Amino acid sequence: AERQRALDAAVAEGGVEAWFLAGLIGLSAAALEIRPMLVPDGTRGSTVYSLGSAFFLAGLFLVPAGPLVACIAFAIALSGLITATRPHKILFNLSVSVLTYAGFSLFMHLGPHSADPPVPPPDLVGIEVLLAAAVLMSQLLLRSVAIRLERGDEAPHWGAFQRPALVQAFYCIALSVPISVLGRIHVALLAFVYLYIG
């Protein structure tokens, strides 16, 4: 039992592999935020979906909380600077993301564990999908509060819970599953995810 706890503590601290994977997650998320997905909406227009959160959701189960927070901060700051986002928006996005992802990771003791199987069983994947949905819903809730405080009575009735945001959340959850599963088996298998995104 003591040996198992020592192994879990070593994994939780993160090593070279964890930081490498966190860097890969951060770069991938930043690239998806800089180059979002455009989906035609059927009325001569298109809707923009940023899928960078999918890598953060997968990172909840692939890397410890410390490297995860570092890659989130790097990705949001880099994408915000390149897309010329206003500083207060970058700071708000960073605060919401760190609060939700790090909060869930620390409170639920997520991240890699030495006893985890190389290929997660379907019931574990289902639990991870529910946790990912809870993280995204908590982000939308915090954004709804911010919209209400900023706009007052002019805020939309459902706040941030609008159709484009919910569709984007669905896309992110769907993409996070193969990232999480393939990343556990071997990091090189994430090449299939990049081919799919491309």
Short mmCIF file of N, CA and C in Angstrom, two decimals, residues 26 29-35 50 56 71-94:
data_model
loop_
_atom_site.label_atom_id
_atom_site.label_comp_id
_atom_site.label_asym_id
_atom_site.label_seq_id
_atom_site.Cartn_x
_atom_site.Cartn_y
_atom_site.Cartn_z
N GLY A 26 -0.89 22.25 -24.78
CA GLY A 26 -0.95 23.71 -24.85
C GLY A 26 -0.80 24.24 -26.26
N ALA A 29 -3.98 23.29 -28.30
CA ALA A 29 -5.13 24.11 -27.94
C ALA A 29 -4.98 25.53 -28.47
N ALA A 30 -3.76 26.09 -28.37
CA ALA A 30 -3.54 27.44 -28.90
C ALA A 30 -3.77 27.49 -30.40
N ALA A 31 -3.31 26.46 -31.12
CA ALA A 31 -3.51 26.43 -32.58
C ALA A 31 -4.99 26.37 -32.93
N LEU A 32 -5.77 25.60 -32.17
CA LEU A 32 -7.20 25.51 -32.45
C LEU A 32 -7.95 26.78 -32.05
N GLU A 33 -7.43 27.53 -31.10
CA GLU A 33 -8.05 28.81 -30.75
C GLU A 33 -7.71 29.87 -31.80
N ILE A 34 -6.50 29.80 -32.35
CA ILE A 34 -6.08 30.77 -33.37
C ILE A 34 -6.79 30.49 -34.69
N ARG A 35 -6.90 29.21 -35.05
CA ARG A 35 -7.57 28.81 -36.30
C ARG A 35 -8.82 28.01 -35.95
N SER A 50 -14.46 27.13 -31.53
CA SER A 50 -13.08 26.97 -31.08
C SER A 50 -12.99 25.69 -30.26
N PHE A 56 -7.81 20.61 -23.42
CA PHE A 56 -7.78 20.83 -21.97
C PHE A 56 -8.59 19.76 -21.24
N CYS A 71 -0.07 24.68 -19.08
CA CYS A 71 -0.40 24.62 -20.51
C CYS A 71 -1.64 25.45 -20.83
N ILE A 72 -2.59 25.53 -19.89
CA ILE A 72 -3.77 26.38 -20.10
C ILE A 72 -3.37 27.84 -20.17
N ALA A 73 -2.53 28.28 -19.23
CA ALA A 73 -2.08 29.67 -19.22
C ALA A 73 -1.31 30.00 -20.49
N PHE A 74 -0.45 29.09 -20.92
CA PHE A 74 0.33 29.31 -22.14
C PHE A 74 -0.58 29.42 -23.36
N ALA A 75 -1.51 28.49 -23.50
CA ALA A 75 -2.37 28.45 -24.69
C ALA A 75 -3.28 29.67 -24.77
N ILE A 76 -3.90 30.03 -23.66
CA ILE A 76 -4.83 31.17 -23.68
C ILE A 76 -4.09 32.48 -23.91
N ALA A 77 -2.93 32.64 -23.27
CA ALA A 77 -2.16 33.87 -23.46
C ALA A 77 -1.64 33.97 -24.89
N LEU A 78 -1.10 32.88 -25.43
CA LEU A 78 -0.56 32.91 -26.79
C LEU A 78 -1.65 33.17 -27.82
N SER A 79 -2.76 32.45 -27.73
CA SER A 79 -3.84 32.65 -28.70
C SER A 79 -4.44 34.05 -28.57
N GLY A 80 -4.55 34.55 -27.35
CA GLY A 80 -5.09 35.90 -27.16
C GLY A 80 -4.20 36.97 -27.74
N LEU A 81 -2.88 36.81 -27.59
CA LEU A 81 -1.96 37.79 -28.16
C LEU A 81 -1.97 37.75 -29.68
N ILE A 82 -2.00 36.55 -30.26
CA ILE A 82 -1.96 36.45 -31.72
C ILE A 82 -3.26 36.94 -32.35
N THR A 83 -4.39 36.67 -31.72
CA THR A 83 -5.68 37.11 -32.27
C THR A 83 -6.06 38.52 -31.81
N ALA A 84 -5.15 39.22 -31.13
CA ALA A 84 -5.35 40.60 -30.68
C ALA A 84 -6.59 40.74 -29.80
N THR A 85 -6.74 39.81 -28.88
CA THR A 85 -7.85 39.88 -27.92
C THR A 85 -7.52 40.92 -26.86
N ARG A 86 -8.54 41.62 -26.38
CA ARG A 86 -8.31 42.64 -25.36
C ARG A 86 -7.78 42.00 -24.09
N PRO A 87 -6.88 42.71 -23.39
CA PRO A 87 -6.24 42.12 -22.20
C PRO A 87 -7.23 41.66 -21.13
N HIS A 88 -8.31 42.42 -20.90
CA HIS A 88 -9.25 42.00 -19.86
C HIS A 88 -10.00 40.73 -20.26
N LYS A 89 -10.20 40.52 -21.58
CA LYS A 89 -10.83 39.28 -22.04
C LYS A 89 -9.88 38.10 -21.84
N ILE A 90 -8.59 38.31 -22.15
CA ILE A 90 -7.59 37.25 -21.93
C ILE A 90 -7.55 36.88 -20.46
N LEU A 91 -7.53 37.89 -19.60
CA LEU A 91 -7.46 37.64 -18.16
C LEU A 91 -8.71 36.91 -17.67
N PHE A 92 -9.88 37.29 -18.20
CA PHE A 92 -11.12 36.63 -17.79
C PHE A 92 -11.13 35.17 -18.25
N ASN A 93 -10.78 34.93 -19.53
CA ASN A 93 -10.74 33.56 -20.05
C ASN A 93 -9.74 32.71 -19.26
N LEU A 94 -8.61 33.30 -18.94
CA LEU A 94 -7.59 32.58 -18.17
C LEU A 94 -8.10 32.24 -16.77
#
